[in-house]
Every structure is written in structure tokens, then in C-alpha cells.
Amino acid sequence: MNRPPDSTPELKLLPQAGDHGNRLDRFLQDHLPDRSRARIQALIQAGHVRIEGSACKASYRIKGGEDIRIRLVSPGPARLEAEPIPLEIVYEDDDLAVVDKRAGMVVHQGAGVRTGTLVNALLHRFRTLSEAGGGERPGIVHRLDKQTSGLMVIARNDLSHHRLARQFQSRQVTKKYIALVHGAVQRERGEIRSAIGRDRVRRIRMTTRSRQARPAHTAYRVLERFPGLTLLELNLKTGRTHQIRVHLSSENHPVVGDTLYGAPARVLAGDSGRPLPRLGRNFLHAANLRFHHPRHLTPLEFSSPLPEELQGFLEHLRDG
């Protein structure tokens, strides 16, 4: 099948035997977590998804081994608007920028979200951004969840985007996070290697019990212990959706504040049982990012201190 004559990005997927019987729209959502099921169904209905060169229906049942091609066209009506939203720029040059994203900010437009995103802010701050990741996500090479703060690298041209993306795919990028989790983590150091896939019942969640799971690897070490809580440094070896949150929850150590993956709404302070102030976010922060400059390959490393609300929460624990 020939590539479409325009410059719209095209993605090729090859289902495996384990995908047999899965609906096409659900299969695509597992592989395109940034797009809602409604958006995927719209792509199928418009003929932008083809199996062995032919149009198909959302209800098509995967057999395994088919050649599936998806044209990642942008939804027409939604326009990306530049917005004067404050950004913390850690580093910038003509090829890239490193930003320190605050918790509560969505990275790019999605279902029900059109304004106030990191992309809206980037469009106001920079004249040019890469378009290699699609028109809906200019400059975005990787993501952080809405309630996760910390460092992200942004591509300012397509060359940088492709080279940075290759570094992420080949696991040459070092990403370290700080997380406060429930429970007493037994080992001082350890690794979690459970595969991750989308939850078939609650589609906004990921799980380690999915039949369509992909390999995932997280390393951790203990930084500090509190009664009933543990502060961890985590090294993300792969980049699955919600990876740290899912892995820690699967070990019965959900991230503080992460009610989607089993954390209680309130945290009690040690033996006193006194409720601590509400955090209002997940205690998860992308604290360190190391990669090579996409043009001249110079090693670059950036660090971000814990935001005030997270540091203050730790102080409450230490005082208690």
C-alpha cells in the first residue's frame, strides 16, 4: 500500500496472536493512549484506518497478523491557540527547550480539554515548534501526567524531534522521579518488571493484568522512611502510560494522592492518626532528565527541586 500523497503522519501496527478477538477501536486505543475512543472511532469512520489496504469498521475483530495503517490526521474543528500562560523554562536554544511543568497542567489537547495546556503555553512562548508528532501536539516528544510535575524536553524543529524520539525509544534518556508512596517498602533497592496494558473495564486506567500488555521496567531506591509511608527515587527504564503509578500500585504501594490507582483520599500522620493537609495532586515529580543534544550530541543533564507543596508535605511528616 502506498503512503498517502499528503504529509499526514501514518502509523503501521501489526497485531499479535494475543490480540485475537479484540475490537479494532479498543485495539487502537491500547496503542494510541493519547487519543480518546471517540476520536479513534471518528478516524475509522472517516476511512483513515485501513486493514490490508481496505476500509473497516470499529467493530472489526482482530485476527492477528493483519497490516493495519492509521493516518493520524488532526481533528479539523479544534484549533490550537497560543495563550500567555506562565512557563518555567530551565533551558532553551534553537533546537530544544526544557520546561519544568507544574502539576495540574495538561500537556496537550484531549477529550474535553482545549485550553490551558502546555502546548497552548508553548505556542505563545516560542515562534516555532516541531510538527513531527502531529498537528495536535507541536513540540511534544514525551509526556507527563496532568498531576505530575517536573522536567520535559520540547523539540523546536522536526530534526530535533526525530533525534530525541530515537533516544527515548532506544532508552538512552535517563528519567528519574521522586515519589512518596503508601506502605513500608521492604527492600532498599529493587526493580519492577511487570508488563502494562490498558484496563479493559476502566479504560482511563492501565494495569499489569492486561492480555495486551507491553514490557515495562522501573527501578527504585528508598530515600527516606516515615510511619506508613516511603519516599522513593525511581528510574524509568521504559516509558509506558502511567508506568510508575501502575507499577507501584501493583506492589500495594500507591503514590500518595493517586486515588485512581488506590491511594486513600486523606493521609494520616503516623501513630497519631492526625490527618495531614490535603495535597491536591499526586506526590510524583520528574526530578532529573539526562539526554544528548540532538544536533551536536553534547550530554545534557537537568534537575528540578521538589515543588513547595511537596516539600511542605514532607516537612509535616518530619515534624510529626
PDB file of C-alpha atoms in Angstrom:
ATOM      1  CA  MET A   1       0.000   0.000   0.000  1.00  0.00           C
ATOM      2  CA  ASN A   2       1.408   3.386  -0.986  1.00  0.00           C
ATOM      3  CA  ARG A   3       1.800   6.163   1.544  1.00  0.00           C
ATOM      4  CA  PRO A   4      -0.891   8.871   1.274  1.00  0.00           C
ATOM      5  CA  PRO A   5       0.206  11.704  -1.011  1.00  0.00           C
ATOM      6  CA  ASP A   6      -0.006  14.338   1.732  1.00  0.00           C
ATOM      7  CA  SER A   7       2.330  14.745   4.702  1.00  0.00           C
ATOM      8  CA  THR A   8      -0.083  13.365   7.301  1.00  0.00           C
ATOM      9  CA  PRO A   9       1.808  11.015   9.651  1.00  0.00           C
ATOM     10  CA  GLU A  10       0.954   7.325   9.152  1.00  0.00           C
ATOM     11  CA  LEU A  11       1.330   4.630  11.769  1.00  0.00           C
ATOM     12  CA  LYS A  12       1.654   0.914  10.990  1.00  0.00           C
ATOM     13  CA  LEU A  13       0.538  -1.682  13.539  1.00  0.00           C
ATOM     14  CA  LEU A  14       0.860  -5.468  13.371  1.00  0.00           C
ATOM     15  CA  PRO A  15      -1.469  -7.247  15.846  1.00  0.00           C
ATOM     16  CA  GLN A  16      -0.126 -10.300  17.626  1.00  0.00           C
ATOM     17  CA  ALA A  17      -1.864 -13.588  18.408  1.00  0.00           C
ATOM     18  CA  GLY A  18      -2.800 -12.275  21.849  1.00  0.00           C
ATOM     19  CA  ASP A  19      -4.871  -9.518  20.218  1.00  0.00           C
ATOM     20  CA  HIS A  20      -7.185 -12.077  18.579  1.00  0.00           C
ATOM     21  CA  GLY A  21     -10.856 -11.249  19.110  1.00  0.00           C
ATOM     22  CA  ASN A  22     -10.286  -7.679  20.343  1.00  0.00           C
ATOM     23  CA  ARG A  23     -12.408  -4.966  18.717  1.00  0.00           C
ATOM     24  CA  LEU A  24     -10.475  -2.725  16.358  1.00  0.00           C
ATOM     25  CA  ASP A  25     -11.334   0.503  18.197  1.00  0.00           C
ATOM     26  CA  ARG A  26     -10.204  -0.951  21.539  1.00  0.00           C
ATOM     27  CA  PHE A  27      -7.044  -2.369  19.992  1.00  0.00           C
ATOM     28  CA  LEU A  28      -6.194   1.070  18.575  1.00  0.00           C
ATOM     29  CA  GLN A  29      -6.895   2.794  21.888  1.00  0.00           C
ATOM     30  CA  ASP A  30      -4.446   0.440  23.586  1.00  0.00           C
ATOM     31  CA  HIS A  31      -1.774   1.602  21.129  1.00  0.00           C
ATOM     32  CA  LEU A  32      -2.850   5.263  20.922  1.00  0.00           C
ATOM     33  CA  PRO A  33      -3.477   6.184  24.577  1.00  0.00           C
ATOM     34  CA  ASP A  34      -3.302   9.914  23.788  1.00  0.00           C
ATOM     35  CA  ARG A  35      -6.465   9.684  21.686  1.00  0.00           C
ATOM     36  CA  SER A  36      -9.953   9.083  23.046  1.00  0.00           C
ATOM     37  CA  ARG A  37     -12.040   6.169  21.871  1.00  0.00           C
ATOM     38  CA  ALA A  38     -14.457   8.616  20.254  1.00  0.00           C
ATOM     39  CA  ARG A  39     -11.591  10.184  18.281  1.00  0.00           C
ATOM     40  CA  ILE A  40     -10.365   6.746  17.181  1.00  0.00           C
ATOM     41  CA  GLN A  41     -13.871   5.787  16.050  1.00  0.00           C
ATOM     42  CA  ALA A  42     -14.053   9.034  14.075  1.00  0.00           C
ATOM     43  CA  LEU A  43     -10.773   8.165  12.325  1.00  0.00           C
ATOM     44  CA  ILE A  44     -12.146   4.737  11.428  1.00  0.00           C
ATOM     45  CA  GLN A  45     -15.441   6.139  10.165  1.00  0.00           C
ATOM     46  CA  ALA A  46     -13.633   8.707   8.004  1.00  0.00           C
ATOM     47  CA  GLY A  47     -11.605   5.958   6.344  1.00  0.00           C
ATOM     48  CA  HIS A  48      -8.264   6.871   7.913  1.00  0.00           C
ATOM     49  CA  VAL A  49      -7.787   3.336   9.285  1.00  0.00           C
ATOM     50  CA  ARG A  50      -7.228   0.544   6.763  1.00  0.00           C
ATOM     51  CA  ILE A  51      -6.645  -3.172   7.187  1.00  0.00           C
ATOM     52  CA  GLU A  52      -4.677  -4.792   4.357  1.00  0.00           C
ATOM     53  CA  GLY A  53      -5.461  -1.664   2.322  1.00  0.00           C
ATOM     54  CA  SER A  54      -9.235  -1.702   2.836  1.00  0.00           C
ATOM     55  CA  ALA A  55     -11.521   0.444   4.954  1.00  0.00           C
ATOM     56  CA  CYS A  56     -13.005  -1.225   8.018  1.00  0.00           C
ATOM     57  CA  LYS A  57     -15.458  -0.805  10.872  1.00  0.00           C
ATOM     58  CA  ALA A  58     -14.810  -0.072  14.548  1.00  0.00           C
ATOM     59  CA  SER A  59     -16.431  -3.410  15.429  1.00  0.00           C
ATOM     60  CA  TYR A  60     -13.973  -5.412  13.310  1.00  0.00           C
ATOM     61  CA  ARG A  61     -12.489  -8.263  15.347  1.00  0.00           C
ATOM     62  CA  ILE A  62      -8.717  -8.589  15.256  1.00  0.00           C
ATOM     63  CA  LYS A  63      -7.440 -11.895  13.861  1.00  0.00           C
ATOM     64  CA  GLY A  64      -3.714 -11.359  14.443  1.00  0.00           C
ATOM     65  CA  GLY A  65      -1.067 -10.574  11.850  1.00  0.00           C
ATOM     66  CA  GLU A  66      -3.071  -8.036   9.831  1.00  0.00           C
ATOM     67  CA  ASP A  67      -1.370  -4.982   8.337  1.00  0.00           C
ATOM     68  CA  ILE A  68      -3.147  -2.026   9.976  1.00  0.00           C
ATOM     69  CA  ARG A  69      -2.359   1.530   8.818  1.00  0.00           C
ATOM     70  CA  ILE A  70      -3.632   4.656  10.573  1.00  0.00           C
ATOM     71  CA  ARG A  71      -3.407   8.162   9.137  1.00  0.00           C
ATOM     72  CA  LEU A  72      -3.012  10.403  12.191  1.00  0.00           C
ATOM     73  CA  VAL A  73      -4.997  13.343  10.877  1.00  0.00           C
ATOM     74  CA  SER A  74      -5.768  16.199  13.245  1.00  0.00           C
ATOM     75  CA  PRO A  75      -9.425  16.819  14.114  1.00  0.00           C
ATOM     76  CA  GLY A  76     -10.453  19.675  11.859  1.00  0.00           C
ATOM     77  CA  PRO A  77     -12.580  21.923  14.088  1.00  0.00           C
ATOM     78  CA  ALA A  78     -10.173  22.159  17.019  1.00  0.00           C
ATOM     79  CA  ARG A  79      -7.648  24.954  16.640  1.00  0.00           C
ATOM     80  CA  LEU A  80      -4.534  25.360  18.717  1.00  0.00           C
ATOM     81  CA  GLU A  81      -4.447  28.807  20.258  1.00  0.00           C
ATOM     82  CA  ALA A  82      -1.409  30.497  21.768  1.00  0.00           C
ATOM     83  CA  GLU A  83      -2.122  31.505  25.358  1.00  0.00           C
ATOM     84  CA  PRO A  84       0.008  33.715  27.638  1.00  0.00           C
ATOM     85  CA  ILE A  85       0.370  31.057  30.347  1.00  0.00           C
ATOM     86  CA  PRO A  86       3.474  31.364  32.555  1.00  0.00           C
ATOM     87  CA  LEU A  87       6.120  28.715  31.977  1.00  0.00           C
ATOM     88  CA  GLU A  88       9.275  27.843  33.883  1.00  0.00           C
ATOM     89  CA  ILE A  89      11.963  27.468  31.223  1.00  0.00           C
ATOM     90  CA  VAL A  90      15.010  25.612  32.528  1.00  0.00           C
ATOM     91  CA  TYR A  91      16.979  25.700  29.256  1.00  0.00           C
ATOM     92  CA  GLU A  92      16.440  26.715  25.639  1.00  0.00           C
ATOM     93  CA  ASP A  93      18.295  27.006  22.343  1.00  0.00           C
ATOM     94  CA  ASP A  94      17.294  26.922  18.680  1.00  0.00           C
ATOM     95  CA  ASP A  95      16.702  23.161  18.763  1.00  0.00           C
ATOM     96  CA  LEU A  96      15.038  22.394  22.071  1.00  0.00           C
ATOM     97  CA  ALA A  97      13.728  23.665  25.352  1.00  0.00           C
ATOM     98  CA  VAL A  98      13.470  22.064  28.785  1.00  0.00           C
ATOM     99  CA  VAL A  99      10.472  23.134  30.850  1.00  0.00           C
ATOM    100  CA  ASP A 100       9.511  22.446  34.455  1.00  0.00           C
ATOM    101  CA  LYS A 101       5.806  21.603  34.196  1.00  0.00           C
ATOM    102  CA  ARG A 102       3.580  22.337  37.167  1.00  0.00           C
ATOM    103  CA  ALA A 103       1.069  19.807  38.475  1.00  0.00           C
ATOM    104  CA  GLY A 104      -2.457  20.356  37.218  1.00  0.00           C
ATOM    105  CA  MET A 105      -1.397  21.319  33.685  1.00  0.00           C
ATOM    106  CA  VAL A 106      -2.422  19.011  30.848  1.00  0.00           C
ATOM    107  CA  VAL A 107       0.334  18.552  28.250  1.00  0.00           C
ATOM    108  CA  HIS A 108      -1.812  18.754  25.108  1.00  0.00           C
ATOM    109  CA  GLN A 109      -5.414  18.904  23.974  1.00  0.00           C
ATOM    110  CA  GLY A 110      -7.595  15.871  24.537  1.00  0.00           C
ATOM    111  CA  ALA A 111     -11.159  14.885  25.276  1.00  0.00           C
ATOM    112  CA  GLY A 112     -12.848  17.932  26.802  1.00  0.00           C
ATOM    113  CA  VAL A 113      -9.583  19.904  27.090  1.00  0.00           C
ATOM    114  CA  ARG A 114      -8.956  22.676  24.560  1.00  0.00           C
ATOM    115  CA  THR A 115      -7.240  25.457  26.523  1.00  0.00           C
ATOM    116  CA  GLY A 116      -4.780  25.917  29.351  1.00  0.00           C
ATOM    117  CA  THR A 117      -2.449  23.155  28.158  1.00  0.00           C
ATOM    118  CA  LEU A 118       1.317  23.127  27.984  1.00  0.00           C
ATOM    119  CA  VAL A 119       1.040  23.243  24.176  1.00  0.00           C
ATOM    120  CA  ASN A 120      -1.064  26.418  24.365  1.00  0.00           C
ATOM    121  CA  ALA A 121       1.634  27.973  26.548  1.00  0.00           C
ATOM    122  CA  LEU A 122       4.490  26.784  24.297  1.00  0.00           C
ATOM    123  CA  LEU A 123       2.842  28.277  21.203  1.00  0.00           C
ATOM    124  CA  HIS A 124       2.819  31.670  22.920  1.00  0.00           C
ATOM    125  CA  ARG A 125       6.376  31.359  24.221  1.00  0.00           C
ATOM    126  CA  PHE A 126       8.123  30.079  21.068  1.00  0.00           C
ATOM    127  CA  ARG A 127       7.778  31.087  17.444  1.00  0.00           C
ATOM    128  CA  THR A 128       8.411  27.611  16.067  1.00  0.00           C
ATOM    129  CA  LEU A 129       7.899  24.077  17.358  1.00  0.00           C
ATOM    130  CA  SER A 130       8.324  20.690  15.727  1.00  0.00           C
ATOM    131  CA  GLU A 131       5.354  19.169  13.910  1.00  0.00           C
ATOM    132  CA  ALA A 132       6.762  15.646  13.661  1.00  0.00           C
ATOM    133  CA  GLY A 133       4.491  14.397  16.441  1.00  0.00           C
ATOM    134  CA  GLY A 134       1.324  15.580  14.688  1.00  0.00           C
ATOM    135  CA  GLY A 135      -0.510  18.875  14.464  1.00  0.00           C
ATOM    136  CA  GLU A 136      -2.265  18.374  17.801  1.00  0.00           C
ATOM    137  CA  ARG A 137       0.996  18.137  19.765  1.00  0.00           C
ATOM    138  CA  PRO A 138       3.604  20.555  18.394  1.00  0.00           C
ATOM    139  CA  GLY A 139       6.948  20.144  20.136  1.00  0.00           C
ATOM    140  CA  ILE A 140       5.849  17.267  22.361  1.00  0.00           C
ATOM    141  CA  VAL A 141       8.347  14.376  22.395  1.00  0.00           C
ATOM    142  CA  HIS A 142       7.188  12.757  25.653  1.00  0.00           C
ATOM    143  CA  ARG A 143       4.529  13.444  28.273  1.00  0.00           C
ATOM    144  CA  LEU A 144       3.913  13.856  31.967  1.00  0.00           C
ATOM    145  CA  ASP A 145       0.542  13.088  33.535  1.00  0.00           C
ATOM    146  CA  LYS A 146      -1.647  16.036  34.493  1.00  0.00           C
ATOM    147  CA  GLN A 147      -0.966  15.749  38.229  1.00  0.00           C
ATOM    148  CA  THR A 148       2.760  15.016  37.812  1.00  0.00           C
ATOM    149  CA  SER A 149       5.194  17.918  37.900  1.00  0.00           C
ATOM    150  CA  GLY A 150       8.728  18.200  36.618  1.00  0.00           C
ATOM    151  CA  LEU A 151      11.035  18.222  33.638  1.00  0.00           C
ATOM    152  CA  MET A 152      10.091  17.779  29.987  1.00  0.00           C
ATOM    153  CA  VAL A 153      12.169  18.304  26.848  1.00  0.00           C
ATOM    154  CA  ILE A 154      10.461  20.116  23.961  1.00  0.00           C
ATOM    155  CA  ALA A 155      11.542  19.883  20.302  1.00  0.00           C
ATOM    156  CA  ARG A 156      11.662  23.168  18.407  1.00  0.00           C
ATOM    157  CA  ASN A 157      12.162  21.616  14.953  1.00  0.00           C
ATOM    158  CA  ASP A 158      11.497  18.279  13.268  1.00  0.00           C
ATOM    159  CA  LEU A 159      15.157  17.237  13.161  1.00  0.00           C
ATOM    160  CA  SER A 160      15.402  17.594  16.939  1.00  0.00           C
ATOM    161  CA  HIS A 161      12.095  15.796  17.407  1.00  0.00           C
ATOM    162  CA  HIS A 162      13.157  12.736  15.408  1.00  0.00           C
ATOM    163  CA  ARG A 163      16.565  12.507  17.094  1.00  0.00           C
ATOM    164  CA  LEU A 164      15.162  12.999  20.591  1.00  0.00           C
ATOM    165  CA  ALA A 165      12.414  10.451  19.913  1.00  0.00           C
ATOM    166  CA  ARG A 166      15.057   7.915  18.868  1.00  0.00           C
ATOM    167  CA  GLN A 167      16.885   8.492  22.156  1.00  0.00           C
ATOM    168  CA  PHE A 168      13.695   7.803  24.096  1.00  0.00           C
ATOM    169  CA  GLN A 169      12.898   4.715  22.017  1.00  0.00           C
ATOM    170  CA  SER A 170      16.409   3.295  22.408  1.00  0.00           C
ATOM    171  CA  ARG A 171      16.355   4.042  26.164  1.00  0.00           C
ATOM    172  CA  GLN A 172      19.279   6.453  26.028  1.00  0.00           C
ATOM    173  CA  VAL A 173      17.360   9.051  28.064  1.00  0.00           C
ATOM    174  CA  THR A 174      17.633   8.889  31.855  1.00  0.00           C
ATOM    175  CA  LYS A 175      14.459   9.922  33.700  1.00  0.00           C
ATOM    176  CA  LYS A 176      14.408   9.976  37.492  1.00  0.00           C
ATOM    177  CA  TYR A 177      11.353  10.716  39.606  1.00  0.00           C
ATOM    178  CA  ILE A 178      10.646  11.320  43.291  1.00  0.00           C
ATOM    179  CA  ALA A 179       7.516   9.687  44.722  1.00  0.00           C
ATOM    180  CA  LEU A 180       6.003   9.327  48.174  1.00  0.00           C
ATOM    181  CA  VAL A 181       4.114   6.041  48.440  1.00  0.00           C
ATOM    182  CA  HIS A 182       1.862   4.335  50.944  1.00  0.00           C
ATOM    183  CA  GLY A 183       3.260   1.482  52.989  1.00  0.00           C
ATOM    184  CA  ALA A 184       6.724   0.415  54.070  1.00  0.00           C
ATOM    185  CA  VAL A 185       8.717  -0.641  51.005  1.00  0.00           C
ATOM    186  CA  GLN A 186      10.719  -3.607  52.261  1.00  0.00           C
ATOM    187  CA  ARG A 187      13.846  -3.539  50.107  1.00  0.00           C
ATOM    188  CA  GLU A 188      16.188  -0.551  49.965  1.00  0.00           C
ATOM    189  CA  ARG A 189      16.575  -1.051  46.212  1.00  0.00           C
ATOM    190  CA  GLY A 190      14.585  -3.041  43.716  1.00  0.00           C
ATOM    191  CA  GLU A 191      13.084  -3.358  40.248  1.00  0.00           C
ATOM    192  CA  ILE A 192       9.554  -3.864  38.944  1.00  0.00           C
ATOM    193  CA  ARG A 193       9.261  -5.528  35.544  1.00  0.00           C
ATOM    194  CA  SER A 194       5.523  -6.211  35.223  1.00  0.00           C
ATOM    195  CA  ALA A 195       4.134  -5.654  31.715  1.00  0.00           C
ATOM    196  CA  ILE A 196       1.487  -2.915  31.369  1.00  0.00           C
ATOM    197  CA  GLY A 197      -1.647  -2.663  29.233  1.00  0.00           C
ATOM    198  CA  ARG A 198      -4.961  -0.834  29.275  1.00  0.00           C
ATOM    199  CA  ASP A 199      -7.607  -1.885  31.791  1.00  0.00           C
ATOM    200  CA  ARG A 200     -10.456  -3.463  29.788  1.00  0.00           C
ATOM    201  CA  VAL A 201     -13.112  -2.329  32.288  1.00  0.00           C
ATOM    202  CA  ARG A 202     -11.935   1.152  33.317  1.00  0.00           C
ATOM    203  CA  ARG A 203     -10.411   2.491  30.124  1.00  0.00           C
ATOM    204  CA  ILE A 204      -8.774   5.513  31.760  1.00  0.00           C
ATOM    205  CA  ARG A 205      -6.599   3.152  33.816  1.00  0.00           C
ATOM    206  CA  MET A 206      -3.646   0.971  32.929  1.00  0.00           C
ATOM    207  CA  THR A 207      -2.981  -2.381  34.590  1.00  0.00           C
ATOM    208  CA  THR A 208      -0.387  -5.133  34.989  1.00  0.00           C
ATOM    209  CA  ARG A 209      -3.129  -7.719  34.366  1.00  0.00           C
ATOM    210  CA  SER A 210      -3.919  -6.878  30.739  1.00  0.00           C
ATOM    211  CA  ARG A 211      -3.790  -9.514  27.996  1.00  0.00           C
ATOM    212  CA  GLN A 212      -2.395  -6.893  25.604  1.00  0.00           C
ATOM    213  CA  ALA A 213       0.426  -5.797  27.912  1.00  0.00           C
ATOM    214  CA  ARG A 214       3.760  -4.332  26.847  1.00  0.00           C
ATOM    215  CA  PRO A 215       7.071  -4.798  28.719  1.00  0.00           C
ATOM    216  CA  ALA A 216       7.767  -2.173  31.382  1.00  0.00           C
ATOM    217  CA  HIS A 217      10.722  -1.704  33.726  1.00  0.00           C
ATOM    218  CA  THR A 218      11.044   0.594  36.749  1.00  0.00           C
ATOM    219  CA  ALA A 219      13.985   0.677  39.177  1.00  0.00           C
ATOM    220  CA  TYR A 220      13.715   2.276  42.616  1.00  0.00           C
ATOM    221  CA  ARG A 221      15.660   3.052  45.773  1.00  0.00           C
ATOM    222  CA  VAL A 222      14.467   4.244  49.175  1.00  0.00           C
ATOM    223  CA  LEU A 223      15.353   7.826  50.102  1.00  0.00           C
ATOM    224  CA  GLU A 224      13.526   8.249  53.411  1.00  0.00           C
ATOM    225  CA  ARG A 225      11.042   6.377  55.585  1.00  0.00           C
ATOM    226  CA  PHE A 226       8.059   7.628  57.569  1.00  0.00           C
ATOM    227  CA  PRO A 227       5.444   5.717  59.569  1.00  0.00           C
ATOM    228  CA  GLY A 228       3.287   4.091  56.907  1.00  0.00           C
ATOM    229  CA  LEU A 229       4.955   5.962  54.012  1.00  0.00           C
ATOM    230  CA  THR A 230       8.152   5.658  51.962  1.00  0.00           C
ATOM    231  CA  LEU A 231       9.941   8.274  49.857  1.00  0.00           C
ATOM    232  CA  LEU A 232      11.436   6.763  46.681  1.00  0.00           C
ATOM    233  CA  GLU A 233      13.672   7.731  43.808  1.00  0.00           C
ATOM    234  CA  LEU A 234      12.577   5.949  40.629  1.00  0.00           C
ATOM    235  CA  ASN A 235      14.462   5.399  37.402  1.00  0.00           C
ATOM    236  CA  LEU A 236      12.126   4.902  34.457  1.00  0.00           C
ATOM    237  CA  LYS A 237      13.691   2.364  32.092  1.00  0.00           C
ATOM    238  CA  THR A 238      10.693   2.286  29.737  1.00  0.00           C
ATOM    239  CA  GLY A 239       8.005   4.873  29.024  1.00  0.00           C
ATOM    240  CA  ARG A 240       4.572   3.249  29.326  1.00  0.00           C
ATOM    241  CA  THR A 241       1.462   5.275  30.122  1.00  0.00           C
ATOM    242  CA  HIS A 242       1.121   5.784  33.920  1.00  0.00           C
ATOM    243  CA  GLN A 243       4.055   3.398  34.356  1.00  0.00           C
ATOM    244  CA  ILE A 244       5.295   4.476  37.793  1.00  0.00           C
ATOM    245  CA  ARG A 245       1.780   4.803  39.178  1.00  0.00           C
ATOM    246  CA  VAL A 246       0.723   1.378  37.879  1.00  0.00           C
ATOM    247  CA  HIS A 247       3.888  -0.405  38.959  1.00  0.00           C
ATOM    248  CA  LEU A 248       3.806   0.992  42.486  1.00  0.00           C
ATOM    249  CA  SER A 249       0.091   0.304  42.867  1.00  0.00           C
ATOM    250  CA  SER A 250       0.635  -3.296  41.692  1.00  0.00           C
ATOM    251  CA  GLU A 251       3.086  -3.689  44.602  1.00  0.00           C
ATOM    252  CA  ASN A 252       0.476  -2.301  47.059  1.00  0.00           C
ATOM    253  CA  HIS A 253       2.364   0.982  47.345  1.00  0.00           C
ATOM    254  CA  PRO A 254       0.184   3.538  45.506  1.00  0.00           C
ATOM    255  CA  VAL A 255       1.539   7.045  45.104  1.00  0.00           C
ATOM    256  CA  VAL A 256       0.205   9.447  47.738  1.00  0.00           C
ATOM    257  CA  GLY A 257      -2.710  11.384  46.261  1.00  0.00           C
ATOM    258  CA  ASP A 258      -3.231   8.969  43.362  1.00  0.00           C
ATOM    259  CA  THR A 259      -6.807   7.873  44.071  1.00  0.00           C
ATOM    260  CA  LEU A 260      -7.160   6.463  40.525  1.00  0.00           C
ATOM    261  CA  TYR A 261      -4.707   3.717  41.488  1.00  0.00           C
ATOM    262  CA  GLY A 262      -5.882   3.022  45.009  1.00  0.00           C
ATOM    263  CA  ALA A 263      -4.428   5.735  47.263  1.00  0.00           C
ATOM    264  CA  PRO A 264      -6.751   6.951  50.040  1.00  0.00           C
ATOM    265  CA  ALA A 265      -8.121  10.474  49.758  1.00  0.00           C
ATOM    266  CA  ARG A 266      -6.531  11.529  53.071  1.00  0.00           C
ATOM    267  CA  VAL A 267      -3.136  10.719  54.601  1.00  0.00           C
ATOM    268  CA  LEU A 268      -2.875  10.164  58.338  1.00  0.00           C
ATOM    269  CA  ALA A 269       0.245  11.179  60.249  1.00  0.00           C
ATOM    270  CA  GLY A 270       1.889   8.132  61.804  1.00  0.00           C
ATOM    271  CA  ASP A 271       0.689   6.785  65.144  1.00  0.00           C
ATOM    272  CA  SER A 272      -1.273   9.922  65.999  1.00  0.00           C
ATOM    273  CA  GLY A 273      -3.789   9.282  63.240  1.00  0.00           C
ATOM    274  CA  ARG A 274      -3.973  13.035  62.634  1.00  0.00           C
ATOM    275  CA  PRO A 275      -5.000  13.806  59.026  1.00  0.00           C
ATOM    276  CA  LEU A 276      -2.385  15.754  57.108  1.00  0.00           C
ATOM    277  CA  PRO A 277      -3.325  18.713  54.880  1.00  0.00           C
ATOM    278  CA  ARG A 278      -4.836  17.665  51.562  1.00  0.00           C
ATOM    279  CA  LEU A 279      -2.170  17.558  48.872  1.00  0.00           C
ATOM    280  CA  GLY A 280      -4.488  18.171  45.922  1.00  0.00           C
ATOM    281  CA  ARG A 281      -2.195  16.314  43.496  1.00  0.00           C
ATOM    282  CA  ASN A 282      -0.085  13.177  43.168  1.00  0.00           C
ATOM    283  CA  PHE A 283       3.199  13.110  45.062  1.00  0.00           C
ATOM    284  CA  LEU A 284       5.165  12.367  41.891  1.00  0.00           C
ATOM    285  CA  HIS A 285       7.811  14.684  40.438  1.00  0.00           C
ATOM    286  CA  ALA A 286      10.118  14.305  37.427  1.00  0.00           C
ATOM    287  CA  ALA A 287      13.272  15.470  39.169  1.00  0.00           C
ATOM    288  CA  ASN A 288      16.091  14.620  36.751  1.00  0.00           C
ATOM    289  CA  LEU A 289      16.420  14.371  32.976  1.00  0.00           C
ATOM    290  CA  ARG A 290      19.573  13.386  31.099  1.00  0.00           C
ATOM    291  CA  PHE A 291      19.991  13.044  27.318  1.00  0.00           C
ATOM    292  CA  HIS A 292      22.252  14.108  24.432  1.00  0.00           C
ATOM    293  CA  HIS A 293      21.717  17.271  22.468  1.00  0.00           C
ATOM    294  CA  PRO A 294      20.025  16.232  19.215  1.00  0.00           C
ATOM    295  CA  ARG A 295      22.327  18.290  16.970  1.00  0.00           C
ATOM    296  CA  HIS A 296      25.847  18.212  18.433  1.00  0.00           C
ATOM    297  CA  LEU A 297      25.377  15.240  20.847  1.00  0.00           C
ATOM    298  CA  THR A 298      26.653  17.102  23.907  1.00  0.00           C
ATOM    299  CA  PRO A 299      25.472  15.382  27.111  1.00  0.00           C
ATOM    300  CA  LEU A 300      22.828  17.472  28.868  1.00  0.00           C
ATOM    301  CA  GLU A 301      21.505  16.972  32.385  1.00  0.00           C
ATOM    302  CA  PHE A 302      18.853  18.949  34.260  1.00  0.00           C
ATOM    303  CA  SER A 303      17.456  18.719  37.774  1.00  0.00           C
ATOM    304  CA  SER A 304      14.333  20.134  39.356  1.00  0.00           C
ATOM    305  CA  PRO A 305      13.798  20.525  43.125  1.00  0.00           C
ATOM    306  CA  LEU A 306      10.571  19.340  44.706  1.00  0.00           C
ATOM    307  CA  PRO A 307       7.785  21.918  44.361  1.00  0.00           C
ATOM    308  CA  GLU A 308       6.887  23.842  47.524  1.00  0.00           C
ATOM    309  CA  GLU A 309       3.694  21.871  48.160  1.00  0.00           C
ATOM    310  CA  LEU A 310       5.564  18.553  48.083  1.00  0.00           C
ATOM    311  CA  GLN A 311       8.448  19.838  50.190  1.00  0.00           C
ATOM    312  CA  GLY A 312       5.961  21.260  52.682  1.00  0.00           C
ATOM    313  CA  PHE A 313       4.149  17.915  52.876  1.00  0.00           C
ATOM    314  CA  LEU A 314       7.432  16.195  53.770  1.00  0.00           C
ATOM    315  CA  GLU A 315       8.086  18.787  56.448  1.00  0.00           C
ATOM    316  CA  HIS A 316       4.691  17.990  58.000  1.00  0.00           C
ATOM    317  CA  LEU A 317       5.718  14.337  58.101  1.00  0.00           C
ATOM    318  CA  ARG A 318       9.111  15.094  59.618  1.00  0.00           C
ATOM    319  CA  ASP A 319       7.615  17.394  62.242  1.00  0.00           C
ATOM    320  CA  GLY A 320       5.039  14.730  63.099  1.00  0.00           C
TER     321      GLY A 320
END
